[in-house]
Amino acid sequence: MTKAAVAQETAEADPAGRSVAPNASVVTVGDLVREVAASLVAAGVALPALEARLIVGHGLRLDPARVFAYPERPVAAAPVGAVCDLAARRGHGEPLAYILGEREFWSLPIRVTPDVLIPRPETELIVETALALHGAEDGSPRILDIGSGSGCILLALLSELPAARGVGVDVSEAALRVARDNAHRLALAPRCDFVCCDWGSAVAGTFDLVVANPPYIDDAGFASLTPEIRAFEPTTALRGGPDGLDAFRAVGRDLRRLLGTGGCAVVEVGFGQARRVEILFAEAGLRTIRVSRDLAGHERCLTLAAI
Ligand code: GLN
């Protein structure tokens, strides 16, 4: 259903646009879900039925469970138009998380905008690995998240470690605003600060835990990314220079200084990068104490300590 056709149908039924007259061809929630799903199929979206429900729910400000439960509910013209606009954005390749303004990470609703990388499920491995190191302790670990983006890693850790405090650093002020907003929404703001700085360069003091998911995609990898990622997600959050390792070199310059006695760092790496990153960090005075694999079996995360 095109936006124009929907508008005509509903506007004719009710010029005020508040609701649809009973004898008109009523547009219902179920109609909208079917139409949006069909448009997403045509655009080659992988999970059209699921995404259609989420888009309709978002556009109508309805919980997706209610979208599913009340397909016969009539919809007025204006919200139909809003849903059509959202569906068109998705059809043009914009990631669903930016359209919904949110992505779940570690079971937390994380607000996202095009200023931040969309949190990835594999990055939860950093949280899991860090919690295995610190979860059983009674202390109050100080955590540093380098390249914090949406703040997802630091906020997930603070949500699990009630006595922990943390600092997130990012070079993007726009990203920091998103992270601070997430901290407020999750009621974690009293235990964290988000500061603008280039990697760890301007950070003082030492930390019990340093986490980082740096940009690590090399030039060839970037060229082969799907347009959905390449055209919409922030390039600085993705690209790690020609060989993908520039950010690890930059983090390596400060990491040794930032780790307190007994402190550890947990760092995500790209596919096939673990050995090279290990060597690079060894040259910066850090030894790898664990290499963790993601659900696909790829080496994804290094745990490091001072040599
Ligand atoms: N730490 C954020 C995340 O993991 C941002 C990472 C980045 O921008 N490279 O989503």
Tab-separated table of C-alpha atoms and ligand atoms in Angstrom:
chain	number	residue	atom	x	y	z
A	1	MET	CA	0.000	0.000	0.000
A	2	THR	CA	1.518	3.324	-0.957
A	3	LYS	CA	1.347	6.210	1.446
A	4	ALA	CA	-0.838	8.138	-1.027
A	5	ALA	CA	-3.294	5.261	-1.374
A	6	VAL	CA	-3.517	4.823	2.374
A	7	ALA	CA	-3.988	8.543	2.905
A	8	GLN	CA	-6.739	8.634	0.327
A	9	GLU	CA	-8.535	5.630	1.793
A	10	THR	CA	-8.419	6.924	5.344
A	11	ALA	CA	-8.814	10.614	4.587
A	12	GLU	CA	-11.958	9.932	2.571
A	13	ALA	CA	-13.324	7.862	5.403
A	14	ASP	CA	-12.558	10.535	7.945
A	15	PRO	CA	-11.406	13.946	6.807
A	16	ALA	CA	-10.422	14.825	10.378
A	17	GLY	CA	-7.995	11.917	10.270
A	18	ARG	CA	-8.802	10.768	13.819
A	19	SER	CA	-10.390	7.444	13.071
A	20	VAL	CA	-11.830	5.547	10.189
A	21	ALA	CA	-15.586	5.433	9.587
A	22	PRO	CA	-17.079	1.966	10.104
A	23	ASN	CA	-18.389	1.649	6.559
A	24	ALA	CA	-15.125	2.699	4.887
A	25	SER	CA	-12.373	0.288	3.911
A	26	VAL	CA	-10.787	0.457	7.341
A	27	VAL	CA	-7.004	0.295	7.590
A	28	THR	CA	-6.185	-1.958	10.513
A	29	VAL	CA	-3.001	-2.752	12.367
A	30	GLY	CA	-2.968	-6.139	10.619
A	31	ASP	CA	-3.292	-4.504	7.163
A	32	LEU	CA	-0.378	-2.245	7.947
A	33	VAL	CA	1.819	-5.103	9.149
A	34	ARG	CA	1.085	-7.052	5.952
A	35	GLU	CA	1.748	-4.056	3.717
A	36	VAL	CA	4.952	-3.091	5.480
A	37	ALA	CA	6.144	-6.719	5.440
A	38	ALA	CA	5.456	-6.912	1.688
A	39	SER	CA	7.448	-3.721	1.084
A	40	LEU	CA	10.336	-5.103	3.169
A	41	VAL	CA	10.273	-8.399	1.224
A	42	ALA	CA	10.489	-6.385	-1.995
A	43	ALA	CA	13.468	-4.465	-0.564
A	44	GLY	CA	15.247	-7.724	0.334
A	45	VAL	CA	15.106	-7.271	4.124
A	46	ALA	CA	16.041	-10.556	5.840
A	47	LEU	CA	13.350	-10.744	8.566
A	48	PRO	CA	10.406	-8.869	7.030
A	49	ALA	CA	7.580	-10.161	9.259
A	50	LEU	CA	9.409	-9.441	12.504
A	51	GLU	CA	10.694	-6.046	11.369
A	52	ALA	CA	7.246	-5.074	10.048
A	53	ARG	CA	5.726	-5.676	13.487
A	54	LEU	CA	8.457	-3.627	15.147
A	55	ILE	CA	8.133	-0.765	12.644
A	56	VAL	CA	4.339	-0.685	12.917
A	57	GLY	CA	4.576	-0.802	16.706
A	58	HIS	CA	7.075	2.055	16.721
A	59	GLY	CA	5.088	4.183	14.278
A	60	LEU	CA	1.831	3.634	16.174
A	61	ARG	CA	3.504	3.826	19.607
A	62	LEU	CA	2.141	0.397	20.354
A	63	ASP	CA	3.972	-2.394	22.124
A	64	PRO	CA	4.923	-5.026	19.473
A	65	ALA	CA	3.004	-7.618	21.533
A	66	ARG	CA	-0.170	-5.521	21.100
A	67	VAL	CA	0.500	-5.219	17.378
A	68	PHE	CA	0.444	-9.000	17.281
A	69	ALA	CA	-2.548	-9.367	19.620
A	70	TYR	CA	-4.884	-6.740	18.084
A	71	PRO	CA	-4.564	-6.933	14.285
A	72	GLU	CA	-8.170	-5.769	13.805
A	73	ARG	CA	-7.573	-2.430	15.556
A	74	PRO	CA	-8.297	0.487	13.150
A	75	VAL	CA	-5.607	3.049	12.445
A	76	ALA	CA	-6.117	6.723	11.561
A	77	ALA	CA	-4.517	8.384	8.543
A	78	ALA	CA	-1.730	10.318	10.241
A	79	PRO	CA	-0.136	7.344	12.020
A	80	VAL	CA	-0.484	5.287	8.833
A	81	GLY	CA	1.572	7.954	7.075
A	82	ALA	CA	4.172	7.854	9.854
A	83	VAL	CA	4.480	4.077	9.556
A	84	CYS	CA	4.831	4.331	5.765
A	85	ASP	CA	7.687	6.826	6.227
A	86	LEU	CA	9.481	4.475	8.615
A	87	ALA	CA	8.987	1.527	6.265
A	88	ALA	CA	10.375	3.581	3.362
A	89	ARG	CA	13.503	4.392	5.395
A	90	ARG	CA	14.012	0.692	6.098
A	91	GLY	CA	13.400	-0.088	2.423
A	92	HIS	CA	16.236	2.294	1.568
A	93	GLY	CA	18.595	0.289	3.740
A	94	GLU	CA	18.657	2.284	6.969
A	95	PRO	CA	19.363	-0.091	9.874
A	96	LEU	CA	16.308	-0.993	11.949
A	97	ALA	CA	18.034	0.110	15.167
A	98	TYR	CA	18.349	3.707	13.912
A	99	ILE	CA	14.702	3.718	12.843
A	100	LEU	CA	13.525	2.398	16.204
A	101	GLY	CA	16.161	4.495	18.018
A	102	GLU	CA	17.058	1.558	20.198
A	103	ARG	CA	18.930	-1.768	20.282
A	104	GLU	CA	18.993	-4.319	23.050
A	105	PHE	CA	22.425	-5.092	24.496
A	106	TRP	CA	22.977	-7.351	27.484
A	107	SER	CA	19.171	-7.204	27.933
A	108	LEU	CA	19.344	-3.408	28.355
A	109	PRO	CA	17.504	-1.029	26.016
A	110	ILE	CA	20.323	1.081	24.539
A	111	ARG	CA	19.325	4.248	22.694
A	112	VAL	CA	21.168	4.639	19.405
A	113	THR	CA	21.441	7.397	16.796
A	114	PRO	CA	23.519	7.497	13.601
A	115	ASP	CA	26.270	9.086	15.758
A	116	VAL	CA	27.025	5.743	17.409
A	117	LEU	CA	27.818	2.228	16.339
A	118	ILE	CA	24.854	-0.107	16.777
A	119	PRO	CA	25.826	-2.497	19.607
A	120	ARG	CA	26.591	-5.965	18.265
A	121	PRO	CA	25.688	-9.236	20.014
A	122	GLU	CA	29.306	-10.476	19.793
A	123	THR	CA	30.411	-7.481	21.881
A	124	GLU	CA	28.487	-9.003	24.805
A	125	LEU	CA	31.500	-11.330	25.011
A	126	ILE	CA	33.519	-8.412	26.460
A	127	VAL	CA	30.911	-8.045	29.212
A	128	GLU	CA	30.810	-11.786	29.878
A	129	THR	CA	34.614	-12.048	29.974
A	130	ALA	CA	34.990	-8.996	32.214
A	131	LEU	CA	32.317	-10.259	34.609
A	132	ALA	CA	34.108	-13.598	34.878
A	133	LEU	CA	37.131	-11.595	36.088
A	134	HIS	CA	35.317	-9.207	38.431
A	135	GLY	CA	31.842	-10.615	39.074
A	136	ALA	CA	32.724	-12.654	42.131
A	137	GLU	CA	34.678	-9.872	43.859
A	138	ASP	CA	33.241	-7.758	46.665
A	139	GLY	CA	35.319	-4.703	45.748
A	140	SER	CA	34.286	-1.694	43.765
A	141	PRO	CA	36.218	-1.911	40.500
A	142	ARG	CA	37.070	1.221	38.553
A	143	ILE	CA	36.281	0.661	34.888
A	144	LEU	CA	37.436	2.542	31.796
A	145	ASP	CA	35.673	2.059	28.437
A	146	ILE	CA	37.840	3.352	25.571
A	147	GLY	CA	35.781	4.337	22.514
A	148	SER	CA	32.531	4.099	24.427
A	149	GLY	CA	30.118	4.948	21.575
A	150	SER	CA	26.584	4.388	22.889
A	151	GLY	CA	28.086	3.456	26.265
A	152	CYS	CA	26.714	-0.063	25.962
A	153	ILE	CA	29.720	-1.959	27.364
A	154	LEU	CA	30.334	0.271	30.385
A	155	LEU	CA	26.618	0.508	31.196
A	156	ALA	CA	26.161	-3.260	30.942
A	157	LEU	CA	29.062	-3.763	33.355
A	158	LEU	CA	27.753	-1.150	35.811
A	159	SER	CA	24.321	-2.780	35.692
A	160	GLU	CA	25.907	-6.051	36.838
A	161	LEU	CA	28.436	-4.668	39.317
A	162	PRO	CA	26.496	-2.446	41.752
A	163	ALA	CA	29.599	-1.090	43.508
A	164	ALA	CA	31.572	-0.388	40.330
A	165	ARG	CA	32.216	3.080	38.914
A	166	GLY	CA	33.367	3.926	35.433
A	167	VAL	CA	34.548	6.375	32.829
A	168	GLY	CA	33.751	6.170	29.133
A	169	VAL	CA	35.887	8.091	26.643
A	170	ASP	CA	35.125	8.819	23.028
A	171	VAL	CA	36.415	11.307	20.492
A	172	SER	CA	32.890	12.142	19.342
A	173	GLU	CA	30.901	14.663	21.412
A	174	ALA	CA	27.744	13.526	19.641
A	175	ALA	CA	28.385	9.926	20.710
A	176	LEU	CA	29.067	11.060	24.284
A	177	ARG	CA	25.666	12.776	24.398
A	178	VAL	CA	24.025	9.471	23.461
A	179	ALA	CA	26.054	7.601	26.085
A	180	ARG	CA	25.144	10.114	28.815
A	181	ASP	CA	21.506	9.876	27.840
A	182	ASN	CA	21.695	6.089	28.099
A	183	ALA	CA	23.317	6.367	31.518
A	184	HIS	CA	20.436	8.577	32.716
A	185	ARG	CA	17.745	6.343	31.254
A	186	LEU	CA	19.269	3.303	32.920
A	187	ALA	CA	19.698	5.145	36.233
A	188	LEU	CA	23.449	4.502	36.091
A	189	ALA	CA	24.567	8.131	35.632
A	190	PRO	CA	25.612	8.599	39.296
A	191	ARG	CA	28.281	5.938	38.813
A	192	CYS	CA	29.817	7.052	35.521
A	193	ASP	CA	31.286	9.923	33.534
A	194	PHE	CA	31.625	10.207	29.798
A	195	VAL	CA	34.569	12.325	28.662
A	196	CYS	CA	35.751	13.542	25.263
A	197	CYS	CA	39.258	12.334	24.468
A	198	ASP	CA	41.347	10.571	21.883
A	199	TRP	CA	41.685	6.951	23.068
A	200	GLY	CA	43.289	6.885	26.518
A	201	SER	CA	45.583	9.863	25.951
A	202	ALA	CA	43.977	12.348	28.343
A	203	VAL	CA	42.833	9.846	30.964
A	204	ALA	CA	44.582	10.089	34.330
A	205	GLY	CA	44.814	7.489	37.061
A	206	THR	CA	44.589	3.729	36.926
A	207	PHE	CA	41.751	1.267	36.480
A	208	ASP	CA	40.964	-2.258	37.597
A	209	LEU	CA	39.316	-3.014	34.284
A	210	VAL	CA	39.746	-1.414	30.870
A	211	VAL	CA	37.383	-2.454	28.080
A	212	ALA	CA	37.451	-1.468	24.429
A	213	ASN	CA	35.763	-2.396	21.191
A	214	PRO	CA	37.890	-0.266	18.878
A	215	PRO	CA	37.215	0.305	15.191
A	216	TYR	CA	39.112	-2.551	13.511
A	217	ILE	CA	37.859	-2.957	9.958
A	218	ASP	CA	40.647	-2.715	7.383
A	219	ASP	CA	40.339	-0.974	4.009
A	220	ALA	CA	39.482	-4.153	2.086
A	221	GLY	CA	36.946	-5.200	4.718
A	222	PHE	CA	35.302	-1.792	4.640
A	223	ALA	CA	34.880	-1.947	0.877
A	224	SER	CA	33.089	-5.285	1.213
A	225	LEU	CA	30.715	-4.278	4.033
A	226	THR	CA	27.009	-4.291	3.248
A	227	PRO	CA	25.682	-0.852	2.212
A	228	GLU	CA	23.467	-0.996	5.318
A	229	ILE	CA	26.563	-0.718	7.510
A	230	ARG	CA	28.853	1.290	5.208
A	231	ALA	CA	26.374	4.022	4.362
A	232	PHE	CA	24.702	4.467	7.736
A	233	GLU	CA	27.002	3.654	10.656
A	234	PRO	CA	29.714	6.145	11.695
A	235	THR	CA	32.863	5.451	9.690
A	236	THR	CA	35.131	6.450	12.581
A	237	ALA	CA	33.525	3.745	14.725
A	238	LEU	CA	34.251	1.091	12.090
A	239	ARG	CA	37.529	1.769	10.265
A	240	GLY	CA	40.879	0.920	11.778
A	241	GLY	CA	43.170	2.200	9.009
A	242	PRO	CA	44.675	0.263	6.084
A	243	ASP	CA	45.422	-2.909	8.099
A	244	GLY	CA	42.622	-2.393	10.641
A	245	LEU	CA	45.052	-2.156	13.574
A	246	ASP	CA	45.536	1.614	13.986
A	247	ALA	CA	43.206	1.874	16.981
A	248	PHE	CA	44.960	-1.020	18.769
A	249	ARG	CA	48.288	0.792	18.300
A	250	ALA	CA	46.761	3.953	19.746
A	251	VAL	CA	45.158	2.126	22.693
A	252	GLY	CA	48.433	0.223	23.262
A	253	ARG	CA	50.293	3.496	23.840
A	254	ASP	CA	48.298	4.181	27.027
A	255	LEU	CA	47.002	0.833	28.207
A	256	ARG	CA	49.982	-0.211	30.329
A	257	ARG	CA	49.882	3.133	32.198
A	258	LEU	CA	46.114	2.903	32.727
A	259	LEU	CA	46.092	-0.565	34.300
A	260	GLY	CA	46.362	-0.559	38.083
A	261	THR	CA	48.137	-3.347	39.960
A	262	GLY	CA	46.321	-6.552	39.129
A	263	GLY	CA	44.219	-4.722	36.534
A	264	CYS	CA	43.088	-6.354	33.294
A	265	ALA	CA	41.954	-5.160	29.899
A	266	VAL	CA	39.355	-6.904	27.764
A	267	VAL	CA	39.545	-5.893	24.119
A	268	GLU	CA	37.484	-7.005	21.137
A	269	VAL	CA	39.345	-7.869	17.923
A	270	GLY	CA	38.203	-8.453	14.352
A	271	PHE	CA	38.119	-11.749	12.476
A	272	GLY	CA	41.644	-13.177	12.142
A	273	GLN	CA	43.315	-10.294	14.054
A	274	ALA	CA	43.938	-11.938	17.449
A	275	ARG	CA	47.589	-12.980	16.866
A	276	ARG	CA	48.624	-9.657	15.349
A	277	VAL	CA	46.929	-7.669	18.132
A	278	GLU	CA	48.554	-9.917	20.750
A	279	ILE	CA	52.006	-9.121	19.295
A	280	LEU	CA	51.241	-5.426	19.125
A	281	PHE	CA	50.134	-5.322	22.773
A	282	ALA	CA	53.153	-7.439	23.839
A	283	GLU	CA	55.376	-4.712	22.366
A	284	ALA	CA	53.418	-2.252	24.539
A	285	GLY	CA	54.179	-4.237	27.729
A	286	LEU	CA	51.029	-6.353	27.952
A	287	ARG	CA	50.590	-10.107	27.973
A	288	THR	CA	47.523	-11.946	26.743
A	289	ILE	CA	46.103	-14.089	29.518
A	290	ARG	CA	43.055	-15.325	27.642
A	291	VAL	CA	41.641	-15.434	24.118
A	292	SER	CA	37.831	-15.822	24.123
A	293	ARG	CA	35.823	-17.113	21.190
A	294	ASP	CA	32.421	-15.842	20.114
A	295	LEU	CA	29.397	-18.054	19.403
A	296	ALA	CA	30.609	-18.566	15.836
A	297	GLY	CA	33.877	-19.973	17.244
A	298	HIS	CA	35.983	-16.986	16.143
A	299	GLU	CA	38.671	-15.516	18.399
A	300	ARG	CA	36.937	-12.306	19.391
A	301	CYS	CA	38.266	-10.983	22.629
A	302	LEU	CA	41.693	-10.702	24.311
A	303	THR	CA	42.172	-10.417	28.073
A	304	LEU	CA	45.407	-8.579	28.827
A	305	ALA	CA	47.483	-7.780	31.882
A	306	ALA	CA	50.776	-6.025	32.502
A	307	ILE	CA	53.864	-8.121	31.733
B	1	GLN	N1	31.864	0.584	22.594
B	1	GLN	C1	30.822	0.776	21.619
B	1	GLN	C2	30.288	-0.558	21.156
B	1	GLN	O1	30.916	-1.559	21.367
B	1	GLN	C3	31.337	1.576	20.444
B	1	GLN	C4	32.423	0.882	19.687
B	1	GLN	C5	32.915	1.656	18.500
B	1	GLN	O2	32.420	2.748	18.218
B	1	GLN	N2	33.838	1.074	17.780
B	1	GLN	O3	29.250	-0.613	20.543
